[in-house]
Coordinates of C-alpha atoms in Angstrom, one line a residue:
M1 CA 0.0 0.0 0.0
S2 CA 2.5 2.6 -1.2
G3 CA 0.0 5.4 -1.9
H4 CA -0.2 6.6 1.7
Q5 CA 3.4 6.5 2.5
D6 CA 4.6 9.6 0.5
D7 CA 4.6 13.1 1.8
E8 CA 2.0 14.4 -0.7
T9 CA -0.7 12.0 0.5
H10 CA -0.5 13.5 4.0
E11 CA 0.3 17.0 3.0
H12 CA -2.9 18.4 4.6
D13 CA -1.9 16.9 8.0
R14 CA 1.2 19.2 8.0
G15 CA -0.2 22.6 8.4
L16 CA -1.9 23.9 5.2
S17 CA -4.7 26.3 5.3
Y18 CA -7.1 23.6 6.6
D19 CA -5.0 23.2 9.8
L20 CA -3.4 26.6 10.4
P21 CA -6.3 28.4 12.0
V22 CA -6.8 25.8 14.7
L23 CA -3.1 25.7 15.5
A24 CA -2.8 29.5 15.6
R25 CA -5.7 29.7 18.0
R26 CA -4.1 27.0 20.2
R27 CA -0.8 28.9 20.3
M28 CA -2.6 32.1 21.2
I29 CA -4.4 30.4 24.1
R30 CA -1.1 29.1 25.4
L31 CA 0.5 32.5 25.2
M32 CA -2.3 34.0 27.2
A33 CA -2.0 31.3 29.8
G34 CA 1.7 31.8 30.0
A35 CA 1.3 35.5 30.6
G36 CA -0.7 34.8 33.8
A37 CA 1.5 31.9 34.9
G38 CA 2.9 33.9 37.8
L39 CA -0.6 34.4 39.3
V40 CA -2.5 31.2 38.6
P41 CA -0.7 28.0 37.7
L42 CA -2.1 26.2 34.7
V43 CA -2.5 22.6 35.5
G44 CA -4.0 19.9 33.3
C45 CA -5.6 16.5 33.7
T46 CA -3.7 13.4 33.2
A47 CA -5.2 10.1 32.0
D48 CA -6.1 9.2 35.6
G49 CA -7.7 12.6 36.3
S50 CA -4.8 13.8 38.5
S51 CA -2.9 17.1 38.0
S52 CA -0.3 17.0 35.3
T53 CA 2.2 18.6 37.6
A54 CA 1.8 15.9 40.3
R55 CA 1.2 12.3 39.4
T56 CA -0.1 11.5 42.9
S57 CA -3.3 12.8 44.3
P58 CA -3.2 15.3 47.2
S59 CA -3.6 14.0 50.7
A60 CA -7.1 14.1 52.3
T61 CA -5.9 16.8 54.7
D62 CA -4.5 19.0 51.9
T63 CA -7.8 20.7 51.0
R64 CA -6.3 23.8 49.6
A65 CA -4.0 21.8 47.2
A66 CA -6.9 19.7 46.0
T67 CA -9.1 22.7 45.4
E68 CA -6.4 24.4 43.3
T69 CA -5.9 21.3 41.2
D70 CA -9.6 21.1 40.5
T71 CA -10.2 24.7 39.6
T72 CA -7.3 25.0 37.3
C73 CA -7.9 21.9 35.2
A74 CA -7.3 22.9 31.5
P75 CA -9.6 21.8 28.6
I76 CA -8.1 19.4 26.1
P77 CA -6.3 21.5 23.4
E78 CA -8.2 22.0 20.2
E79 CA -6.6 20.4 17.2
T80 CA -7.2 19.9 13.5
A81 CA -9.3 17.0 12.4
G82 CA -6.9 16.5 9.5
P83 CA -8.0 15.6 6.0
Y84 CA -9.5 12.2 6.8
P85 CA -12.3 12.8 9.4
G86 CA -15.2 11.0 7.7
D87 CA -17.6 13.3 9.6
G88 CA -19.1 15.0 6.6
S89 CA -16.9 18.1 6.8
N90 CA -15.2 17.1 3.6
G91 CA -17.7 14.9 1.8
V92 CA -17.8 11.4 3.2
N93 CA -19.8 10.9 6.4
V94 CA -19.5 7.7 8.3
L95 CA -21.4 9.1 11.4
K96 CA -24.8 8.7 9.8
E97 CA -24.3 5.1 8.8
S98 CA -26.1 2.4 10.8
G99 CA -23.6 0.5 12.9
V100 CA -21.1 3.3 13.6
V101 CA -22.1 3.2 17.3
R102 CA -19.9 0.3 18.4
T103 CA -17.1 -0.7 20.8
D104 CA -15.0 -2.9 18.5
I105 CA -13.8 -0.8 15.6
T106 CA -11.3 -3.2 14.1
S107 CA -13.6 -4.4 11.3
S108 CA -15.6 -2.5 8.6
F109 CA -19.4 -2.4 8.9
G110 CA -22.5 -1.8 6.8
D111 CA -22.0 -1.7 3.0
S112 CA -18.2 -1.6 3.2
A113 CA -15.9 -4.2 1.8
G114 CA -15.9 -6.0 5.1
G115 CA -12.2 -6.0 5.9
T116 CA -10.5 -6.2 9.2
A117 CA -7.5 -4.1 10.3
E118 CA -4.6 -6.2 11.6
G119 CA -2.0 -5.2 14.2
V120 CA -1.1 -5.2 17.9
P121 CA -4.4 -5.1 19.9
L122 CA -5.2 -1.8 21.5
T123 CA -7.9 -1.0 24.0
L124 CA -8.6 2.8 24.1
T125 CA -10.4 4.4 27.0
L126 CA -11.3 8.1 27.1
T127 CA -12.8 9.7 30.1
V128 CA -14.7 12.9 29.3
V129 CA -15.0 15.3 32.2
D130 CA -16.2 18.9 32.8
A131 CA -13.3 21.3 32.8
A132 CA -15.5 24.1 34.4
S133 CA -15.9 21.9 37.5
G134 CA -12.1 21.2 37.7
C135 CA -12.3 17.8 36.0
G136 CA -14.3 16.5 38.9
T137 CA -17.6 15.9 37.1
P138 CA -17.9 13.2 34.5
R139 CA -19.7 14.1 31.3
K140 CA -22.4 11.3 31.3
G141 CA -24.3 10.9 28.1
A142 CA -21.8 12.7 25.9
A143 CA -20.5 10.9 22.8
V144 CA -17.0 10.4 21.3
Y145 CA -16.1 9.6 17.7
V146 CA -12.6 8.2 17.2
W147 CA -10.6 7.4 14.1
H148 CA -7.0 6.6 13.2
C149 CA -4.8 5.0 10.6
D150 CA -4.1 1.3 10.2
R151 CA -0.7 -0.2 10.8
E152 CA 0.4 0.6 7.2
G153 CA -0.5 4.3 7.8
G154 CA -3.7 4.3 5.7
Y155 CA -7.1 5.8 6.5
S156 CA -10.2 3.9 5.6
L157 CA -12.6 5.7 3.3
Y158 CA -9.7 7.8 1.9
T159 CA -6.4 6.0 1.3
E160 CA -5.9 4.1 -2.0
G161 CA -6.6 0.4 -1.4
V162 CA -8.9 1.0 1.6
T163 CA -11.4 3.5 0.2
D164 CA -14.1 0.8 0.4
E165 CA -13.4 0.1 4.1
N166 CA -14.6 2.0 7.1
Y167 CA -12.7 0.3 9.9
L168 CA -10.9 2.1 12.7
R169 CA -13.8 4.5 13.1
G170 CA -16.6 4.4 15.7
V171 CA -18.8 6.2 18.2
Q172 CA -19.6 5.5 21.8
E173 CA -21.8 7.2 24.4
T174 CA -20.1 8.0 27.7
D175 CA -21.2 6.0 30.8
D176 CA -21.9 7.2 34.3
Q177 CA -18.1 7.8 34.8
G178 CA -17.8 9.7 31.5
R179 CA -15.9 6.8 29.9
V180 CA -15.9 5.3 26.4
T181 CA -13.9 2.3 25.5
F182 CA -12.9 1.1 22.0
T183 CA -11.2 -2.1 20.9
S184 CA -8.8 -1.4 18.1
V185 CA -5.2 -2.0 16.8
F186 CA -2.2 0.2 17.4
P187 CA -1.9 2.7 14.6
G188 CA 1.2 2.9 12.4
C189 CA 3.4 5.9 11.8
Y190 CA 3.3 7.6 8.4
P191 CA 5.6 10.3 7.1
G192 CA 5.4 13.7 8.9
R193 CA 3.2 12.8 11.9
W194 CA 3.7 11.4 15.3
P195 CA 1.5 8.3 16.0
H196 CA -1.9 9.5 17.1
V197 CA -5.6 9.0 17.4
H198 CA -8.1 11.6 16.3
F199 CA -11.3 12.2 18.3
E200 CA -14.3 14.5 18.4
V201 CA -16.5 15.0 21.5
Y202 CA -20.2 15.7 21.1
G203 CA -22.8 16.7 23.6
S204 CA -24.9 13.7 23.0
L205 CA -25.1 10.5 20.9
E206 CA -27.8 12.1 18.8
D207 CA -25.5 15.0 18.0
A208 CA -22.7 12.6 17.1
T209 CA -24.8 10.4 14.7
S210 CA -26.2 13.5 13.0
A211 CA -22.7 15.0 12.8
T212 CA -23.7 18.3 14.4
A213 CA -22.6 20.5 17.3
I214 CA -19.0 19.2 17.9
T215 CA -17.9 20.2 21.5
S216 CA -14.2 19.5 21.0
T217 CA -11.8 18.1 18.4
S218 CA -8.4 16.9 19.5
Q219 CA -5.8 14.2 19.2
L220 CA -4.1 11.6 21.5
A221 CA -0.4 10.9 21.3
F222 CA 1.4 7.7 22.2
P223 CA 4.7 7.4 24.2
K224 CA 7.8 6.8 22.2
D225 CA 8.9 3.7 24.1
V226 CA 5.6 2.0 23.4
C227 CA 5.8 2.9 19.7
D228 CA 9.3 1.6 19.4
T229 CA 8.2 -1.8 20.9
V230 CA 5.1 -2.1 18.7
Y231 CA 7.0 -1.1 15.5
A232 CA 9.5 -3.8 16.1
T233 CA 6.8 -6.4 15.4
E234 CA 5.7 -7.9 12.1
G235 CA 3.5 -5.7 9.9
Y236 CA 4.9 -2.4 11.2
E237 CA 8.2 -2.4 9.4
G238 CA 7.3 0.8 7.5
S239 CA 6.7 2.7 10.7
V240 CA 10.3 2.3 12.0
A241 CA 12.0 4.7 9.6
N242 CA 9.1 7.2 9.8
L243 CA 9.2 7.4 13.6
R244 CA 13.0 7.8 13.5
R245 CA 12.6 11.1 11.7
L246 CA 10.0 12.5 14.2
S247 CA 9.7 13.5 17.8
L248 CA 6.8 14.9 19.9
E249 CA 8.7 18.2 20.0
S250 CA 8.9 18.5 16.2
D251 CA 5.4 17.2 15.4
M252 CA 3.2 19.9 13.9
V253 CA 0.4 19.2 16.3
F254 CA 2.1 18.2 19.6
R255 CA 5.3 20.4 19.4
D256 CA 3.7 23.3 21.3
G257 CA 2.7 21.0 24.2
H258 CA 1.4 17.5 24.7
D259 CA 0.9 17.3 28.5
H260 CA -2.8 16.9 28.2
Q261 CA -2.7 14.6 25.1
L262 CA -0.1 12.0 25.9
A263 CA -1.9 8.7 26.8
T264 CA -1.0 6.5 29.7
V265 CA -0.3 3.1 28.1
K266 CA 0.1 -0.3 29.7
G267 CA 0.6 -3.8 28.3
S268 CA 2.9 -5.6 25.9
A269 CA 3.2 -6.2 22.2
E270 CA 2.3 -9.9 22.8
E271 CA -0.8 -9.4 24.9
G272 CA -1.9 -6.0 23.6
Y273 CA -1.9 -2.5 25.1
A274 CA -4.5 -0.4 27.0
A275 CA -4.3 3.3 26.5
S276 CA -6.2 5.9 28.5
L277 CA -6.6 9.6 28.6
T278 CA -8.8 12.1 30.5
V279 CA -10.5 14.6 28.2
A280 CA -11.6 17.8 29.8
V281 CA -14.2 19.8 27.8

């Protein structure tokens, strides 16, 4: 599948006019936050809901510290949806197809070709919380749409060879804890982008399946050590050289900060990985 491996195929994911407005707004927000850093520390949520400046929770007696952490929880950074969202914003719309609401996104559904994405198993859990309440209130009844490339770096519905597939795309409604969980495979690394998962948060399942009223659009990043381990396995050979040319600090999306987007990942290449991230909106 050579079509998706060249730079031209993913040119839109590198900061053309489609992406620049979102990135410019994000940098402005960060500059404004930095200007007030001496007065109010900006602290984000990690995958387990704790402060990004302290991996352990404050003690029960440290009420002041706990309150400061809660009230300064930062919303997930807004990012570009890239050129392959499949949400109707650039033509194709998978969100209105019957069967898109599902947990297992490894296989295509509906009128697609019926293929299955191969790769190292990945369980992805996103916990959506209310930023205004300091990340302490789960967003029950919200919805999350996720999509990402396959292990060869191709996107279903768009990349030559998999345009008839719609795998690695799906929607889930958040539970009482604000969580959604997807069964997938670890994505590959294509030229110019750090390994990532795209996601959109909607206010409700109805909003998601009608592709209206997006609350937030962002991306999840994977730790380098996990990527190195996965890409040493069969089927990911093309990702090795691509990852070697990249870093989180140079990636066009994550280079201005990835504290709130770097997933916590546990597991092994043999048994599969579980990735989790708290998404404050």
